[in-house]
mmCIF file of C-alpha atoms in Angstrom:
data_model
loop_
_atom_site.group_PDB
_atom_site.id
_atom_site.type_symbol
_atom_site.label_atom_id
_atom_site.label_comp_id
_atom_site.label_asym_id
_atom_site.label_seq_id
_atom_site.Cartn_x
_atom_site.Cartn_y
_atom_site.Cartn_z
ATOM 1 C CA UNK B 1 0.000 0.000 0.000
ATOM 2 C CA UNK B 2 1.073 3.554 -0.917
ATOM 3 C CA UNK B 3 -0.048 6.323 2.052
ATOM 4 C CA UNK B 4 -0.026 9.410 0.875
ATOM 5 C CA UNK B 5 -0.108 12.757 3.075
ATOM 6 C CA UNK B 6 -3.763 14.608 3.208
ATOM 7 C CA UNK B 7 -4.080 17.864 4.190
ATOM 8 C CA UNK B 8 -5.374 19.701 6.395
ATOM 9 C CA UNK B 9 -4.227 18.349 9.730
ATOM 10 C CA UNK B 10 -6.554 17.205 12.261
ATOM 11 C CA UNK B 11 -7.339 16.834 15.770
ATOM 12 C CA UNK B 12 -8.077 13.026 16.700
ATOM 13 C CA UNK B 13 -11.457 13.702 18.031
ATOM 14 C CA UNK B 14 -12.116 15.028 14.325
ATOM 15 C CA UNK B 15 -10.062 12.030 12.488
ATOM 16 C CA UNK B 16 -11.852 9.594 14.566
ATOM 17 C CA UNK B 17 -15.425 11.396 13.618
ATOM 18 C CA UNK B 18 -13.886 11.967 10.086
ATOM 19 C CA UNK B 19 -12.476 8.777 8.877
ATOM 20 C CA UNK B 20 -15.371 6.017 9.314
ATOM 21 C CA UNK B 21 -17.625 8.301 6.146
ATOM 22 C CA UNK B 22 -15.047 8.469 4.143
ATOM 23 C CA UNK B 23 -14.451 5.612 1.037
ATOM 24 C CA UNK B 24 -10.578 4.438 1.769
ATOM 25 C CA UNK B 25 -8.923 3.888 4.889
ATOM 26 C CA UNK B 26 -6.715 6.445 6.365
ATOM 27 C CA UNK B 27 -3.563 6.531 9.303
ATOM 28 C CA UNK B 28 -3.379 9.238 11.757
ATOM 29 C CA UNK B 29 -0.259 10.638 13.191
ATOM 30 C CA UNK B 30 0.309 13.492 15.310
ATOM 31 C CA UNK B 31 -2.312 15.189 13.654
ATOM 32 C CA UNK B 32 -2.065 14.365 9.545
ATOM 33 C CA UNK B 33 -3.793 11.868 8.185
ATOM 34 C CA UNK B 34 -2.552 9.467 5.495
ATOM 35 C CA UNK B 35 -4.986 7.715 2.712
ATOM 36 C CA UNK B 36 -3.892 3.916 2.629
ATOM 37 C CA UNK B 37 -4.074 2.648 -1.226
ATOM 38 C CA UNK B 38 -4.661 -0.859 -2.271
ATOM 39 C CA UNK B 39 -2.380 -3.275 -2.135
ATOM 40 C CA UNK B 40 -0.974 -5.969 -5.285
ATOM 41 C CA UNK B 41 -2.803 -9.091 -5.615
ATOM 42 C CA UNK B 42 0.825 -10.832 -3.937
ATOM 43 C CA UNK B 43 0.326 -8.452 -0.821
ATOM 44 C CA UNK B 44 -3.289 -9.568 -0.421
ATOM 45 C CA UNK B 45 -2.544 -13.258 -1.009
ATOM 46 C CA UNK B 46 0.465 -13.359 1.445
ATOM 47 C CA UNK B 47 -1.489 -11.437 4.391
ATOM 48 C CA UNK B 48 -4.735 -14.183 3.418
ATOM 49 C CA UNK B 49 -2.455 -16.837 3.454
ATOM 50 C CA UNK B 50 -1.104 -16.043 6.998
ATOM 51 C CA UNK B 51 -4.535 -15.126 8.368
ATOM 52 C CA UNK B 52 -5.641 -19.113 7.236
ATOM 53 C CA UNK B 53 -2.991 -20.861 9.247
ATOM 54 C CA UNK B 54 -3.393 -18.756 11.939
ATOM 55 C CA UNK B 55 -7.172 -18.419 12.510
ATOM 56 C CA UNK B 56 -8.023 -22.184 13.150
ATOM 57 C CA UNK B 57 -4.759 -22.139 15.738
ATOM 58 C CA UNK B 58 -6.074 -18.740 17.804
ATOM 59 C CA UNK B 59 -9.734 -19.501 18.127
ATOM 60 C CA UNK B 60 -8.498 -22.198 20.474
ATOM 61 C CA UNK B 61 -6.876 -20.029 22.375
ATOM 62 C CA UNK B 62 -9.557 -16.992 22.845
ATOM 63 C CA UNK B 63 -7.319 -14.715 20.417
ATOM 64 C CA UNK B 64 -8.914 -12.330 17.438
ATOM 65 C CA UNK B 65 -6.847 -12.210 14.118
ATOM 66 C CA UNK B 66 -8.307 -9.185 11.854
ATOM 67 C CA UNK B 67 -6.582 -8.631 8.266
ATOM 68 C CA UNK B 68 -6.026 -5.119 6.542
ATOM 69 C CA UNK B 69 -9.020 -2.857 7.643
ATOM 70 C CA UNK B 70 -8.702 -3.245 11.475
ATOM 71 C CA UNK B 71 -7.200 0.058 13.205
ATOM 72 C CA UNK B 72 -4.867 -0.025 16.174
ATOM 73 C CA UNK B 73 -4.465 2.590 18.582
ATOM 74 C CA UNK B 74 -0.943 2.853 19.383
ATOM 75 C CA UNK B 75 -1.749 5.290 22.103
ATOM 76 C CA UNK B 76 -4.763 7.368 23.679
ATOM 77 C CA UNK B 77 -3.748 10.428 20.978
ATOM 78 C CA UNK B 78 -1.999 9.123 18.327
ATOM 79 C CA UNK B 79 -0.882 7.277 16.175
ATOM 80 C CA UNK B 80 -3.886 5.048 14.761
ATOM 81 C CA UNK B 81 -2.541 2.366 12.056
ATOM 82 C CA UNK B 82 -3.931 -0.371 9.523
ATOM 83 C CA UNK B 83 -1.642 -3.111 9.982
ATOM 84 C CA UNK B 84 -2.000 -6.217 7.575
ATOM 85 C CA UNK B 85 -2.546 -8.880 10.271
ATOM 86 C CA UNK B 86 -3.202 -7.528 13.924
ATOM 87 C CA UNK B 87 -3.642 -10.057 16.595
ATOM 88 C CA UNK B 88 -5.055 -9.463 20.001
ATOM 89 C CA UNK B 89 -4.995 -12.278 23.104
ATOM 90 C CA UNK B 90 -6.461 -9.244 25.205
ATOM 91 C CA UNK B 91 -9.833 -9.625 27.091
ATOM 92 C CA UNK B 92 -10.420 -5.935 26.444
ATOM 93 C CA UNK B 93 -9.741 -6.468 22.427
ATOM 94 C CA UNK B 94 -12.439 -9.629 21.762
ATOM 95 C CA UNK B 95 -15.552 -7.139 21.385
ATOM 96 C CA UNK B 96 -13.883 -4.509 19.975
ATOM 97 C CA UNK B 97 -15.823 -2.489 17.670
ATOM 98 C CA UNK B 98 -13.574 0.546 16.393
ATOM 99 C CA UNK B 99 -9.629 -0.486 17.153
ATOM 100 C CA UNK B 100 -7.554 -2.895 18.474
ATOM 101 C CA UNK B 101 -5.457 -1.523 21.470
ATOM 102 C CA UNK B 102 -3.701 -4.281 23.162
ATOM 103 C CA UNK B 103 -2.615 -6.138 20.248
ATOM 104 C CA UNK B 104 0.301 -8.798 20.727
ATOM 105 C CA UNK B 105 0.948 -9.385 17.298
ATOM 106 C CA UNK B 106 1.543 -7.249 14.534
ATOM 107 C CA UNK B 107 2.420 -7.860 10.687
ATOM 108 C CA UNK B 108 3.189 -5.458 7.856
ATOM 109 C CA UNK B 109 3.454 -7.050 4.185
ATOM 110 C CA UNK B 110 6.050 -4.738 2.921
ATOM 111 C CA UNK B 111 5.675 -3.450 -0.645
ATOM 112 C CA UNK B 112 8.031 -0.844 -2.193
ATOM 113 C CA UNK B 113 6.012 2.298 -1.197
ATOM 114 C CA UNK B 114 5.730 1.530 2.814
ATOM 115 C CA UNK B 115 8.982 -0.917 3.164
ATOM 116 C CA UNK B 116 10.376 2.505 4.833
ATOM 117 C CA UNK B 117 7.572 3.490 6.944
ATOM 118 C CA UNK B 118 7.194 0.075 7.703
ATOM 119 C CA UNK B 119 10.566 -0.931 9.404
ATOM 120 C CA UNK B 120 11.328 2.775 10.592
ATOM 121 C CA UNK B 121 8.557 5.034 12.423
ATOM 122 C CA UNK B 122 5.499 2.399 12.460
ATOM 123 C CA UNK B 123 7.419 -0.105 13.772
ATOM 124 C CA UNK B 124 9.523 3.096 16.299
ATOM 125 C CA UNK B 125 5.623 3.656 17.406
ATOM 126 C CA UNK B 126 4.832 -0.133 17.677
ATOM 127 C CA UNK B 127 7.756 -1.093 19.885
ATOM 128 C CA UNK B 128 5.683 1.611 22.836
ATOM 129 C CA UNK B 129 3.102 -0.929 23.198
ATOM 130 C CA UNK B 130 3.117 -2.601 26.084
ATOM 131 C CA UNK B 131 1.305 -5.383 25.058
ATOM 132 C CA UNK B 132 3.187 -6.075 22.241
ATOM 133 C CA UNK B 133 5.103 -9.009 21.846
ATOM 134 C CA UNK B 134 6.523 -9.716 18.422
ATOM 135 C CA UNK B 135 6.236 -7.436 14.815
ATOM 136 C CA UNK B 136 6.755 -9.828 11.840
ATOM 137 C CA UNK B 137 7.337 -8.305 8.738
ATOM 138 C CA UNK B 138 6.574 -10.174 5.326
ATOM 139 C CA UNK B 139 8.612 -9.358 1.693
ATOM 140 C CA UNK B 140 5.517 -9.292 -1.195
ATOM 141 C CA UNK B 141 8.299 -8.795 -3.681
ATOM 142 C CA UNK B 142 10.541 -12.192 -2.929
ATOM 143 C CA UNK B 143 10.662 -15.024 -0.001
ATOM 144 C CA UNK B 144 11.174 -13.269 2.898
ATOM 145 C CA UNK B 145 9.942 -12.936 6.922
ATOM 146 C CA UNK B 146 11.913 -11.269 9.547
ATOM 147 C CA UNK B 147 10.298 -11.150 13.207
ATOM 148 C CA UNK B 148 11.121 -8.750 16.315
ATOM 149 C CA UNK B 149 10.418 -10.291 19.841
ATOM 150 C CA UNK B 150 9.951 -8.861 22.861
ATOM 151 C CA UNK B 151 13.262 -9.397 24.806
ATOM 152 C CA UNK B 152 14.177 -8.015 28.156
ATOM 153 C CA UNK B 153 13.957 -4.018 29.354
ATOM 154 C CA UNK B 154 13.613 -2.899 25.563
ATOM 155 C CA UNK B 155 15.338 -5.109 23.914
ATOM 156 C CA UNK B 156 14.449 -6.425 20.369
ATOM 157 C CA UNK B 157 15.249 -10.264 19.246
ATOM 158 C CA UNK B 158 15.745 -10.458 15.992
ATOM 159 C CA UNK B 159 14.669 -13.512 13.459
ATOM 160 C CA UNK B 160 15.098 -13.659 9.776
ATOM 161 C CA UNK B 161 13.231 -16.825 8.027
ATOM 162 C CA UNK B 162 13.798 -17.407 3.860
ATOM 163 C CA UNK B 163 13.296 -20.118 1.400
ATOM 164 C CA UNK B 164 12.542 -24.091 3.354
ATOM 165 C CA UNK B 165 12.201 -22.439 6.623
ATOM 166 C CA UNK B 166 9.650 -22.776 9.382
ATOM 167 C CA UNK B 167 8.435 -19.844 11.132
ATOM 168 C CA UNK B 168 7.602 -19.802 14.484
ATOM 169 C CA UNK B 169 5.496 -17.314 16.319
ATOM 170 C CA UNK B 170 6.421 -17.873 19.925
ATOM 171 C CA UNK B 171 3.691 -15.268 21.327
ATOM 172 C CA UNK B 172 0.612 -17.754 20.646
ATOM 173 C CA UNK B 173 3.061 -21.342 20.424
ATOM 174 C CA UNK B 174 2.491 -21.243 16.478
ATOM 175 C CA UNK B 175 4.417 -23.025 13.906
ATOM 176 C CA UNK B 176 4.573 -23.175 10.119
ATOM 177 C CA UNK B 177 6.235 -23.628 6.928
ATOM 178 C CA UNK B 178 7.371 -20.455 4.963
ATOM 179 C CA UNK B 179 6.187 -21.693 1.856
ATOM 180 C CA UNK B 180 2.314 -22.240 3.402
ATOM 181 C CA UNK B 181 2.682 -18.030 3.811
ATOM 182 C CA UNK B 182 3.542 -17.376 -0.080
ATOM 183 C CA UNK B 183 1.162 -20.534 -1.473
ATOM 184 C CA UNK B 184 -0.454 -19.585 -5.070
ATOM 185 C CA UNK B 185 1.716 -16.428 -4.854
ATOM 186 C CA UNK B 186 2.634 -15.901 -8.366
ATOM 187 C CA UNK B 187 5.791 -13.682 -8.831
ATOM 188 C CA UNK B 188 6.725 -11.149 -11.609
ATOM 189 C CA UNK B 189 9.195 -12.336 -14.470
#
């Protein structure tokens, strides 16, 4: 997904008014507001793919997994995000009507526009969440998963996963195979 900055700024009580009449989805941070674009068919298939795994694995376990047009509220003010995958283990999350606050698992499909925004300030806001326990971020454009745990104090564990690989997402005791993540995934020649 492209974001691209909308003028004016905003105050969140007006974004969070705003946004729910408007046709697309849009981030807010510190005020702007950013319109989130569709994604490639590879970006949808990879963050489907993951959501199938998972969802048979976390209704077991009293978890909600919500793909692509689920906010999260990072904090009471701001920022408010539309992760690819958001999943929340939180008693406070299962009803949840507008946002996700408490979520302990958060994945980004990367694609060429976001791949910045995506490993720099979303994932600088991200790592504030208490609640948080691993970000897991997907390539669209070639095999490729890296995750950040939770470690001690505020410390970061890094994971990278590639080609024969299986991926483990400690947080919720889930395993699987890289190549069940980009199944039917067809890539450009």
């Amino acid at each position: 997904m492209i974001a691209t900055p909308q003028p004016p700024k905003m105050s969140l009580d007006q974004y969070l008014a705003w946004e729910p009449l408007q046709d697309c989805r849009y981030e807010y941070v510190n005020g702007e507001i950013f319109a989130m674009t569709g994604g490639t068919i590879p970006h949808n298939d990879i963050a489907l793919n993951l959501y199938r795994a998972l969802y048979p694995h976390l209704r077991t376990r009293a978890c909600r997994i919500n793909v692509a047009d689920v906010k999260v509220q990072v904090n009471t003010q701001s920022p408010y995000f539309y992760p690819d995958v958001v999943i929340s283990c939180d008693p406070r999350d299962l009803n949840a009507r507008k946002f996700i606050q408490y979520p302990k698992i958060i994945v980004e499909v990367l694609s060429p526009g976001t791949e910045a925004k995506d490993r720099g300030g979303k994932f600088a806001f991200y790592r504030t969440m208490p609640s948080l326990q691993e970000y897991i971020i997907i390539e669209s454009e070639k095999i490729g998963v890296e995750f950040y745990r939770r470690g001690e104090g505020r410390m970061w564990l890094y994971s990278p996963y590639t080609i024969g690989d299986n991926i483990t997402i400690e947080s919720v005791d889930f395993s699987c195979a890289i190549d069940s993540i980009y199944e039917g995934v067809s890539w450009e020649i």
